[in-house]
Every structure is written in C-alpha cells, then in structure tokens.
Tab-separated table of C-alpha atoms and ligand atoms in Angstrom:
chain	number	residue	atom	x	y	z
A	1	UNK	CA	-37.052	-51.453	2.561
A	2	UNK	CA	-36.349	-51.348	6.206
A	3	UNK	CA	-33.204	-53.249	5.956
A	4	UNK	CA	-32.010	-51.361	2.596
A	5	UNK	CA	-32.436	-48.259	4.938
A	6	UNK	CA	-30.370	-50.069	7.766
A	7	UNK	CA	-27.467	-51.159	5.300
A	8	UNK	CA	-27.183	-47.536	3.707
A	9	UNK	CA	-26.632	-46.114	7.413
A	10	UNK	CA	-24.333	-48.130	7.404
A	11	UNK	CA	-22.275	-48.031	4.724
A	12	UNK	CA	-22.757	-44.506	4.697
A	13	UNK	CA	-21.220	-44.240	8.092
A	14	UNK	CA	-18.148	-46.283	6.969
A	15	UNK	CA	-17.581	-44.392	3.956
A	16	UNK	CA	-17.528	-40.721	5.525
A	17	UNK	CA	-15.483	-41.773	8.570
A	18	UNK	CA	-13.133	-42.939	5.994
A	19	UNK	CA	-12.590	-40.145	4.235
A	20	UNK	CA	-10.129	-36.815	4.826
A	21	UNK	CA	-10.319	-34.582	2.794
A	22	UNK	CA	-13.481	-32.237	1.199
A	23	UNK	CA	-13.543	-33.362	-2.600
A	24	UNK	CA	-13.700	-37.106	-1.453
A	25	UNK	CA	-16.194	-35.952	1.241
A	26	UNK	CA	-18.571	-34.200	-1.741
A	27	UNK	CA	-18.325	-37.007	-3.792
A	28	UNK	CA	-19.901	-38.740	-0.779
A	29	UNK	CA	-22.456	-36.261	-0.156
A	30	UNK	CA	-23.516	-36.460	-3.944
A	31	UNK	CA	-23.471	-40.239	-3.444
A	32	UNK	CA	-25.516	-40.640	-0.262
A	33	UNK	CA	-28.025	-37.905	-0.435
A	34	UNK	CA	-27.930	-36.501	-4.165
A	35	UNK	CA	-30.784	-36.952	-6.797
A	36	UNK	CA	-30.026	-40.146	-7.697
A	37	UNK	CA	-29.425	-41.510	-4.442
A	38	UNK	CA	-30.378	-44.479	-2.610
A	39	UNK	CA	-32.429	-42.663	-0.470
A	40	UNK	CA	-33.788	-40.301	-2.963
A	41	UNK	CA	-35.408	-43.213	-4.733
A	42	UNK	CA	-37.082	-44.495	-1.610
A	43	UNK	CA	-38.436	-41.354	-0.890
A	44	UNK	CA	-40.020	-41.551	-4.651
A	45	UNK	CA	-40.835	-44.900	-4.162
A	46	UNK	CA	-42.701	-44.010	-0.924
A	47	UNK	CA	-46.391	-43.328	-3.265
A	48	UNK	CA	-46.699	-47.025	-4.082
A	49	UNK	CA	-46.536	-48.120	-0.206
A	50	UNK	CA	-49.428	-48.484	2.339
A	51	UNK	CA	-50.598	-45.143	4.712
A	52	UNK	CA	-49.509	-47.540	7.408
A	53	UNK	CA	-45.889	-48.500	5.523
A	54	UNK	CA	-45.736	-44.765	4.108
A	55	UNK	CA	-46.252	-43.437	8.245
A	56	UNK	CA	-43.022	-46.546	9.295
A	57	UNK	CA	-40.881	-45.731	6.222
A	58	UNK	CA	-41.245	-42.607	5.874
A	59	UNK	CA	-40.394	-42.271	9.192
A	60	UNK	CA	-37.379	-44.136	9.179
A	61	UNK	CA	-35.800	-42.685	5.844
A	62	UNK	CA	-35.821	-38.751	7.014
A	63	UNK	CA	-34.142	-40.455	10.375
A	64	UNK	CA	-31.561	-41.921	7.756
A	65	UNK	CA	-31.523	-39.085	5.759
A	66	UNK	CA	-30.639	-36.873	8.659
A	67	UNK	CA	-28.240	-39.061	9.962
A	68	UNK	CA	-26.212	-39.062	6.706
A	69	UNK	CA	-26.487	-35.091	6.341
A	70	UNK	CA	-24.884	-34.575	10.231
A	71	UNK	CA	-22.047	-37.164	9.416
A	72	UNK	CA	-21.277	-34.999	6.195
A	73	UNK	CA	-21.979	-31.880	8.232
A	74	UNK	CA	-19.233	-33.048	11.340
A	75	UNK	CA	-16.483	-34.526	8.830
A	76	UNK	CA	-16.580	-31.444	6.999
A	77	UNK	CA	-15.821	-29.584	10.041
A	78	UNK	CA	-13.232	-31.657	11.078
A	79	UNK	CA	-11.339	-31.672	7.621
A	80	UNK	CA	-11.973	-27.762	7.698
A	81	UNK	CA	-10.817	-26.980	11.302
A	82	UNK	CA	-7.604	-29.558	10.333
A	83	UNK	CA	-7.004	-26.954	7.144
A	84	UNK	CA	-7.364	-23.959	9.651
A	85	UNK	CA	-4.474	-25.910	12.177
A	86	UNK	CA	-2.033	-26.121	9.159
A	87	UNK	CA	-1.897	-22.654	8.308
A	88	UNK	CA	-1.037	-21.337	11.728
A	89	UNK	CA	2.180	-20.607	11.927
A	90	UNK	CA	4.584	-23.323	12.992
A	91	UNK	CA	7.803	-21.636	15.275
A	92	UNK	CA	9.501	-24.962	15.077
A	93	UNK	CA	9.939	-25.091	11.605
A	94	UNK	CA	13.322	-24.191	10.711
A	95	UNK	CA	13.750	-20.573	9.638
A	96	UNK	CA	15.612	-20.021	5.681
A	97	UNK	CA	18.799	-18.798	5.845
A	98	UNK	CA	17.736	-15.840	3.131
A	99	UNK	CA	18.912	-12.772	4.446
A	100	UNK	CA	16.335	-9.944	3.606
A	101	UNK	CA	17.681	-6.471	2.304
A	102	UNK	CA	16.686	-3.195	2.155
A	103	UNK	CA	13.711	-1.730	-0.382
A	104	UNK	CA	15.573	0.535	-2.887
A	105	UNK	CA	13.445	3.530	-1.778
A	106	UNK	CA	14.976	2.944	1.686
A	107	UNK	CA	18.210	2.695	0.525
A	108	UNK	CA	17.723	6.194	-1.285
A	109	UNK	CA	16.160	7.566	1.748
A	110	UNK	CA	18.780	6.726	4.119
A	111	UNK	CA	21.479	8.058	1.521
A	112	UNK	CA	19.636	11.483	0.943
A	113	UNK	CA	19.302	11.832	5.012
A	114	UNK	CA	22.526	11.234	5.273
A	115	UNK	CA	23.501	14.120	3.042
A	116	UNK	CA	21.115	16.667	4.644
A	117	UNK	CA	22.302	15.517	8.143
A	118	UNK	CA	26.184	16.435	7.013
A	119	UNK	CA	24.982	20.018	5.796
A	120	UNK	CA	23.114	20.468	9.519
A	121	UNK	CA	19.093	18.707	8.579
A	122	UNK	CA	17.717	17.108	11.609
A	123	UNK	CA	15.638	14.244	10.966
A	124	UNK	CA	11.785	14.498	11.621
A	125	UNK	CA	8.878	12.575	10.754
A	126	UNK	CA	5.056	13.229	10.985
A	127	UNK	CA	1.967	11.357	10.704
A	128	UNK	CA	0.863	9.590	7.522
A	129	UNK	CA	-2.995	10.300	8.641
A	130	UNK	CA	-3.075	13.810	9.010
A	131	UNK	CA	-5.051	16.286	9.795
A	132	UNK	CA	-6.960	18.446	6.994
A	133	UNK	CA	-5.179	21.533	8.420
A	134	UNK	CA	-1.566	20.698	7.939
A	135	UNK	CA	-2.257	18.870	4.741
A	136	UNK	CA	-3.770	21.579	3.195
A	137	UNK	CA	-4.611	25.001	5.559
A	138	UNK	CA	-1.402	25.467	6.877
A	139	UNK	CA	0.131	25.055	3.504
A	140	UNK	CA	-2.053	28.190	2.122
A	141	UNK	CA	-4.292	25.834	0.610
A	142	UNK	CA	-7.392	26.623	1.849
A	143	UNK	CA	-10.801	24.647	1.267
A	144	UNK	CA	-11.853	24.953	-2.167
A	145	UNK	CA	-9.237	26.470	-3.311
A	146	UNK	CA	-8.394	24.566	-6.983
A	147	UNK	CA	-4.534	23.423	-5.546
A	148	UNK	CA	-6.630	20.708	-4.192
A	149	UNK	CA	-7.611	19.183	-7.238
A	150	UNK	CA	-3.634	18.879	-7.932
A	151	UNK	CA	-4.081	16.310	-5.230
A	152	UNK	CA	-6.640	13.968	-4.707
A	153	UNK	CA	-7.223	12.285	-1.414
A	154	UNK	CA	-8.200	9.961	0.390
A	155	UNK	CA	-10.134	11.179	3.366
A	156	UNK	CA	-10.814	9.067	6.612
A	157	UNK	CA	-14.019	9.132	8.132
A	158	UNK	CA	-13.731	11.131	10.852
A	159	UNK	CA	-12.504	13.918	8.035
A	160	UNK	CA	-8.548	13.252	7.975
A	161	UNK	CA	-6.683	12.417	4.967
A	162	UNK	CA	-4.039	10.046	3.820
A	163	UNK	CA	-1.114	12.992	4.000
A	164	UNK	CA	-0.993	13.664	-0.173
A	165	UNK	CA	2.932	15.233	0.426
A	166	UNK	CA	5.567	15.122	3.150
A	167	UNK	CA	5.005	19.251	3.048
A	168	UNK	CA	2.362	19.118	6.168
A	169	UNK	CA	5.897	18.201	8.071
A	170	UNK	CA	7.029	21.917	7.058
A	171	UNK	CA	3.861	23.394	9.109
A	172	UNK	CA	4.124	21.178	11.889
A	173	UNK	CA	8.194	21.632	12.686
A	174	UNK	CA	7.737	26.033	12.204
A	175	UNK	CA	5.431	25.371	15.073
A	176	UNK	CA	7.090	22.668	17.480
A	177	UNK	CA	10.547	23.891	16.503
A	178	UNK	CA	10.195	27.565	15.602
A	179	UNK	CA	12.776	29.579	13.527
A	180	UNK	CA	16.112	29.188	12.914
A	181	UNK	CA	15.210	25.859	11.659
A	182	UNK	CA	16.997	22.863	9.009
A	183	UNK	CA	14.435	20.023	8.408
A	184	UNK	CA	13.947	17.071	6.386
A	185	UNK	CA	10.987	14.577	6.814
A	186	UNK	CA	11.103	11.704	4.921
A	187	UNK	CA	8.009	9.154	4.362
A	188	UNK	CA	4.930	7.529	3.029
A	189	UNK	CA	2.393	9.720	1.085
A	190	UNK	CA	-1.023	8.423	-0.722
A	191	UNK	CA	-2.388	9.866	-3.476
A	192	UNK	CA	-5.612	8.754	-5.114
A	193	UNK	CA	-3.958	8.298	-8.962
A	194	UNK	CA	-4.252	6.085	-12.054
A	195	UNK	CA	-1.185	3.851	-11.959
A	196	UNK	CA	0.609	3.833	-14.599
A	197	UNK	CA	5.234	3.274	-14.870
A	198	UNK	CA	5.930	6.562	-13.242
A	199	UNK	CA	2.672	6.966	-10.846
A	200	UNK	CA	1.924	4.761	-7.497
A	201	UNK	CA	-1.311	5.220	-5.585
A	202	UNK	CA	1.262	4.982	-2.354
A	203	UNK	CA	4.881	6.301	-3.192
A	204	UNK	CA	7.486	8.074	-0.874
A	205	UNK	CA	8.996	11.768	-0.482
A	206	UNK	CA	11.712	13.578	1.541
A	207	UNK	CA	10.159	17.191	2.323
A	208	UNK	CA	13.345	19.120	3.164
A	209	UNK	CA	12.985	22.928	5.106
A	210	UNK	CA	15.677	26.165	6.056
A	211	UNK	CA	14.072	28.763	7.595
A	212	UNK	CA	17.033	31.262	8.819
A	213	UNK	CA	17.916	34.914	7.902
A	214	UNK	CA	18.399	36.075	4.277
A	215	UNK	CA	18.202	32.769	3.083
A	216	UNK	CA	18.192	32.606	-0.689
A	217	UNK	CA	16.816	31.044	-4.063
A	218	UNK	CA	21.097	30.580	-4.604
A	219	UNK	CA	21.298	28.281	-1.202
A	220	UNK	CA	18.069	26.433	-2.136
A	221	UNK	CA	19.812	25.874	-5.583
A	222	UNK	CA	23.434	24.480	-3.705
A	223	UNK	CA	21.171	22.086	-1.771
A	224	UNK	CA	19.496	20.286	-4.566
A	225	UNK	CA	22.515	19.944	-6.698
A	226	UNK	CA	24.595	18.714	-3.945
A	227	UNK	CA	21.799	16.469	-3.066
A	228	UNK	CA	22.116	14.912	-6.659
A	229	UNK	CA	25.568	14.679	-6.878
A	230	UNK	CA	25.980	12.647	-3.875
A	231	UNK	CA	23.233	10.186	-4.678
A	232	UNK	CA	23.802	9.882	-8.430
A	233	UNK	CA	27.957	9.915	-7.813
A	234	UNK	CA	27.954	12.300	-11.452
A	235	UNK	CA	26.816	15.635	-12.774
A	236	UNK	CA	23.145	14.956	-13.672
A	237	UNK	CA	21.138	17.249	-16.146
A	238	UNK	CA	18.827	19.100	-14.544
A	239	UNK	CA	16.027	21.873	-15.872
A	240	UNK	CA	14.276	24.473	-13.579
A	241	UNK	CA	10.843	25.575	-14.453
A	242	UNK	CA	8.544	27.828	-12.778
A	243	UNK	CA	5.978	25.497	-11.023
A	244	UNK	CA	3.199	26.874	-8.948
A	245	UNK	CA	2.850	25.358	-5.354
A	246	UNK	CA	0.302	27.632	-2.974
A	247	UNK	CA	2.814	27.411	-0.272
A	248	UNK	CA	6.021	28.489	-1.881
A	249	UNK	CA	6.251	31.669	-3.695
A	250	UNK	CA	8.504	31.478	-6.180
A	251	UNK	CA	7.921	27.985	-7.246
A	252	UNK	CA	9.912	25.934	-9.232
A	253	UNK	CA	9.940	22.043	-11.079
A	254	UNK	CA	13.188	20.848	-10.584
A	255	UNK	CA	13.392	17.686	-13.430
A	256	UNK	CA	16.248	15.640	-13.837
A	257	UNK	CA	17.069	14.111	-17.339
A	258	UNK	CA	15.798	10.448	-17.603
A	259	UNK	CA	18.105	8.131	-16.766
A	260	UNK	CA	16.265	5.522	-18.224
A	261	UNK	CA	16.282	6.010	-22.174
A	262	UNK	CA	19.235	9.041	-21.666
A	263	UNK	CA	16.626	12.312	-22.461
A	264	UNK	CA	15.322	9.765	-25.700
A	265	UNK	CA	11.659	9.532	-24.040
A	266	UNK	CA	9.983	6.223	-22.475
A	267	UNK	CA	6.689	5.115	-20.638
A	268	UNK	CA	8.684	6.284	-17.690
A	269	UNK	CA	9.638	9.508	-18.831
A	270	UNK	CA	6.061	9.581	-20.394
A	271	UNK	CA	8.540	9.940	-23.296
A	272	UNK	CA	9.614	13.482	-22.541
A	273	UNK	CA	12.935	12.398	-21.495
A	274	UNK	CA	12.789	14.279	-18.409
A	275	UNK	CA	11.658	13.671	-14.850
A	276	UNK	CA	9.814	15.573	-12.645
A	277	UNK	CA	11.897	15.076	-9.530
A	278	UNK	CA	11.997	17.822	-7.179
A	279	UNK	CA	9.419	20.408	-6.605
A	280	UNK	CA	11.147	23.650	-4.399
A	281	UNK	CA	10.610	27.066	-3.916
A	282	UNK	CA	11.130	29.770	-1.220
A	283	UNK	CA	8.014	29.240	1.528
A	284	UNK	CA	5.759	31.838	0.833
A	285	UNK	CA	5.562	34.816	4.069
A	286	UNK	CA	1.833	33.421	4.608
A	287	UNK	CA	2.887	29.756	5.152
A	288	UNK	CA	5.477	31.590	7.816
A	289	UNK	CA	2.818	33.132	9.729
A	290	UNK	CA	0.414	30.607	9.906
A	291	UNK	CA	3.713	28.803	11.270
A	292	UNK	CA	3.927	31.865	14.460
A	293	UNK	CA	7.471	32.737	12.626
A	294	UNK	CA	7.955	36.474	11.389
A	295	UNK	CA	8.333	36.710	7.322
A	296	UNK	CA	10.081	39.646	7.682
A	297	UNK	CA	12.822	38.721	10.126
A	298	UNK	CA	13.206	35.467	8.746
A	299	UNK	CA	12.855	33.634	5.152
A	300	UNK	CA	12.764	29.899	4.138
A	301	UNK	CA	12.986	27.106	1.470
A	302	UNK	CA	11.398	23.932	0.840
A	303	UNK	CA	11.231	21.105	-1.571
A	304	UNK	CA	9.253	17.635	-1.629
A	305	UNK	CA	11.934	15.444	-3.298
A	306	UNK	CA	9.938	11.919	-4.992
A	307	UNK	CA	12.396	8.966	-3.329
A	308	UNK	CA	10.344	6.635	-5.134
A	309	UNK	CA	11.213	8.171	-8.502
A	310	UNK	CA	14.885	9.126	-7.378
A	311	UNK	CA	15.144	5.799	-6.080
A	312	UNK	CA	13.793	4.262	-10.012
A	313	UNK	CA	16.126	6.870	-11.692
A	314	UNK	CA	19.065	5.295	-9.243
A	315	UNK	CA	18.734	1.868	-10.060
A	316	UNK	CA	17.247	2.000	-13.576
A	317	UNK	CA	13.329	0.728	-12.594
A	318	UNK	CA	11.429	1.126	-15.231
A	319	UNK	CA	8.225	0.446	-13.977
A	320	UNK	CA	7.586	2.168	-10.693
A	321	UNK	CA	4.860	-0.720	-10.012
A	322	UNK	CA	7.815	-3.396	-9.374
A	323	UNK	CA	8.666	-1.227	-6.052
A	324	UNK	CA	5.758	-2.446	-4.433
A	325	UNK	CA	5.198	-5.425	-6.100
A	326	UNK	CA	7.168	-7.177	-3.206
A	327	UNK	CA	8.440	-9.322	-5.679
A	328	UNK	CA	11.861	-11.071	-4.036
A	329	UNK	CA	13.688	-11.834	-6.934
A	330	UNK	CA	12.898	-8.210	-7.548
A	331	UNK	CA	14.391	-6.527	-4.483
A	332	UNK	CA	17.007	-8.673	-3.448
A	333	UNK	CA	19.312	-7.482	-6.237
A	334	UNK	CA	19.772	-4.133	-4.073
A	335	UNK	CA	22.305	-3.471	-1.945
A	336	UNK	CA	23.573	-0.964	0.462
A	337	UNK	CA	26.525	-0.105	-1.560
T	401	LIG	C1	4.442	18.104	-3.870
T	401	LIG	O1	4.032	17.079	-3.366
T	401	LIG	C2	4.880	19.270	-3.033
T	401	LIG	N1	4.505	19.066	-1.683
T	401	LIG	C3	6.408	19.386	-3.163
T	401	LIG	C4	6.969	20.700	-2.647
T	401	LIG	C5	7.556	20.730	-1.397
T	401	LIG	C6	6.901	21.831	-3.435
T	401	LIG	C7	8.086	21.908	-0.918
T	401	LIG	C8	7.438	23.018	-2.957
T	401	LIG	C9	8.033	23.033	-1.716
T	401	LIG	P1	4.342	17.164	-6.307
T	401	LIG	O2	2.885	16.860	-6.327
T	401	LIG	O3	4.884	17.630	-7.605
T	401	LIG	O4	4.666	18.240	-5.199
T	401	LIG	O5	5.109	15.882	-5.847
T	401	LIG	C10	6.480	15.938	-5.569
T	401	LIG	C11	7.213	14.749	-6.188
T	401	LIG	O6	6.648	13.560	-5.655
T	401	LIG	C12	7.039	14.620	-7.699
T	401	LIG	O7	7.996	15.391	-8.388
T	401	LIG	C13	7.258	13.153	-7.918
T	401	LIG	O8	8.638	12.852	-7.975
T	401	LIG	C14	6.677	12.570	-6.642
T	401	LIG	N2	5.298	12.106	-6.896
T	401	LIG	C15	4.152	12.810	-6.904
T	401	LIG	N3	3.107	12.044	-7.170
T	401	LIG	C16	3.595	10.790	-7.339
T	401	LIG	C17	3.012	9.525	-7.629
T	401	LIG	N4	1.699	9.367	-7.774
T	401	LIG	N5	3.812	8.435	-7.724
T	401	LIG	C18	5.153	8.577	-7.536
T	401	LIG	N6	5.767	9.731	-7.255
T	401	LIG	C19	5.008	10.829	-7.163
C-alpha cells in the first residue's frame, strides 16, 4: 500500500504540472482526490489493516492526500493569476483604425447650443448630484409638496439627489449671474422611471432661461420655434397646452407631431402621435425671489427641452433604449452633418 501511495504522488505530481488550464485541472482534482479515487479507496480500505498498519498508513495517505490538494490548490493559482495577466490592458497592441463619432444626443446638443449662442445664450452647466434645494426648493417645490411625485428620485446618502431636470441650473445662474440674464444648461438628468421606447431611467435636457425687462409669453414663443426650425431644417407641427410646472406660472407642454409614424400613433408616440418635447413657461415671481432678482422690475422664461427625445425625433429612433445601448453598429451611422 505504501508503494501504491508513493506511485500516486507521483503521478499525481506529473499530471497537474502538466496541465494549463482549469477544466483539465478539475478533471484532475476529480481524478486524484474525488470519491472514487485512488486514495479514497485506501482510506476505505484502511478498517481491514492492523492498529499498527492503520497508525503507518494512515499516516502516510492524509500526507499524500494533502500533497495532492496543495498541487491543485498552487496550479490553480497560477492558471488564475495567468487569466488575470491577459486581461490587463496591452498598450502595444496595435490600436483599430475605427474612428469613433459623436452620440446623436450630442450631436443635437451641440446644434441646439449653437442656436441659443447666435440669439445671445451663454453656455452653463451645473452639477448632476445636486443639492435638494436647487432641485426642488428653489424651484417652488417645496418638501411634500405633490410636484414631487411628478419626479421620482434618486437620493444619495448624504440626502442629495440625482438632479431629476436641468431646471436647478435656472436657480443657480439668477444667483451667480443675477438679472439681465440669457442661459442655457445642457446635460445629464436621472429619473427613477419604468423604461419603456420613449422613457430612459438616465436621458438628457437643455434647460434654457431670459430673465430681462418686459419679457414676454410672444419672445418665449419665437425662441422655441426658431429652435425647431433650425434643428429639424422644416416647419414642424407643434401644439401648446397648458402644463403645470410649480416654478413657471403660466405653464405650458410644448409637443411636437411624431416624426416617427407622421401624427398616426406608435410605441414611441405611446400612439398619440404627438410628443411631449418642450415644457416652458414664464418663471413664476417666487422662483425670482428666491433667486435675489426683483419680479417686479424684471420677468423671465424658461423651458427644459428633452435632447434625448429631440435627438430620437431627429434621426427617426424608435426605441429610445438603443441611445444607450452603446451598441456601435448603432451609433456610428451618425454624423455631424
Ligand atoms: C421638466 O423636467 C421641467 N424641468 C421642464 C421645464 C423647464 C418646465 C423650464 C418649465 C420651465 P418634464 O418632466 O416634462 O419637465 O421633462 C421635460 C422633457 O424631458 C420632457 O418633455 C421629455 O422630452 C424629457 N423627459 C422627461 N422624462 C424623460 C424620460 N424619462 N426619458 C426621456 N426623456 C424624458
């Protein structure tokens, strides 16, 4: 028995250091120190053997036992920590001569800046984790008030949220930048929100501010057509509804005809045939205040433009899911035109 303990060392020993990679290796380990292995059965052999035998050979076969179970313990390492080298990233490796473009939402954004800048917007941005007060407070949306169930959040754990809007942008520039004042912000908002073609748990906006003297519902109207025009290169059909928004008072839903199915109806319509684009209004003489500008010396309008959805309406997406998909063969068919 001593020598059948010997020879399975060995072999054992030849085996595992000949193997390199970890299904060969189990196969091994199932071989060597399963239930039906060699050593198995001379442990269950060990009842029919001498005290003095049982105390030598019993001995002996944990040694072997052991033995076998490091070996399978160290090559496993080795073949793992070999895995681990692979995957880090290799600089030599030549780099694909794939040029990368631009996410269609980008592409919108950059095109819709570009037509605030020419009617005198600056460009501002503020911080996707913001604080309770400028996502909600400062926007007359106080706590548990029932506008907050319009958006629900995620909050951080020291009490911040995931900004739901780009409107907390609106509060911050009355107060860094003060009145007379032409703003957009464009950026990243969260929103916690059953996905479905039209809604993203993470989707972008452009807020877009004028605070000045006797500014009117007529200028706010100019804006948002000529912001259409230039991005959609044609008249587009648009609807204005009242729409109720704590921080602008009047509010209105500015919804552009689907450009999808044409004003038939579709999953990304939610077969309505119209889009909810463009929520505006004149910012209500609270909002103002809170901002340390006068409401009646000066008066203001806002909307919260959805890129994401301008952005599908642009370039025919049906399914706002494929816009953060990152899906190459998805993306790579836009271009800065
Ligand atoms: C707002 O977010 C307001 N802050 C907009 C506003 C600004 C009103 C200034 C008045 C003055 P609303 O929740 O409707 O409003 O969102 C604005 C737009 O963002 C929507 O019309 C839509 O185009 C887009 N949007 C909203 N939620 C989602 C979502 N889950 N996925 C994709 N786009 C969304």
């Amino acid at each position: 028995m001593k020598e059948k303990l010997e020879l399975l060392k060995q072999n054992a020993t030849s085996d595992i250091n000949n193997v390199s990679d970890e299904q060969s290796l189990l196969r091994l380990k199932s071989t060597y120190l399963g239930k039906d292995s060699q050593i198995m059965q001379v442990m269950k052999s060990m009842k029919d053997l001498t005290i003095e035998e049982k105390k030598e050979i019993g001995k002996l076969a944990n040694e072997v036992k052991s033995f076998i179970e490091n070996l399978v313990k160290e090559k496993m390492n080795e073949i793992s920590s070999k895995k681990e080298n692979k995957r880090i990233f290799d600089n030599t490796l030549p780099v694909g001569d794939e040029i990368g473009s631009l996410s269609p939402i980008t592409i919108v954004a950059n095109e819709v800046a570009e037509v605030l800048k020419k009617m005198g917007f600056m460009i501002v941005s503020g911080p996707e984790m913001e604080k309770e007060y400028y996502n909600f407070e400062a926007l007359n949306i106080p706590k548990n008030h029932p506008a907050r169930d319009m958006q629900d959040t995620y909050w951080t754990n020291l009490g911040d949220v995931l900004r739901t809007h780009t409107s907390p942008v609106q509060a911050r520039s009355m107060e860094t930048y003060g009145a007379p004042i032409r703003m957009a912000a464009p950026g990243r908002c969260f929103r916690n929100e059953d996905i479905d073609a039209c809604h993203e748990n993470t989707f972008f906006q452009i807020e877009g501010m004028v605070i000045d003297k006797e500014v009117s519902i007529s200028n706010l109207i100019y804006v948002m057509k000529n912001i259409l025009k230039e991005i959609y290169k044609k008249d587009i059909e648009v609807r204005l509804r009242p729409g109720f928004f704590p921080f602008v008072e009047p509010g209105f839903e500015l919804d552009i005809k689907c450009l999808i199915c044409g004003g038939k109806g579709c999953p990304t319509c939610k077969n309505s045939g119209w889009l909810e684009l463009c929520p505006c209004g004149m910012i209500h003489p609270e909002v103002l205040r809170m901002g340390n500008i006068n409401p009646d010396e000066y008066s203001g309008f806002a909307f919260g433009i959805g890129l994401t959805r301008m952005a599908m309406m642009k370039y025919k997406i049906n399914d706002i899911r494929m816009l953060n998909s990152g899906e190459i063969r998805h993306l790579k068919q836009f271009k800065v035109k």
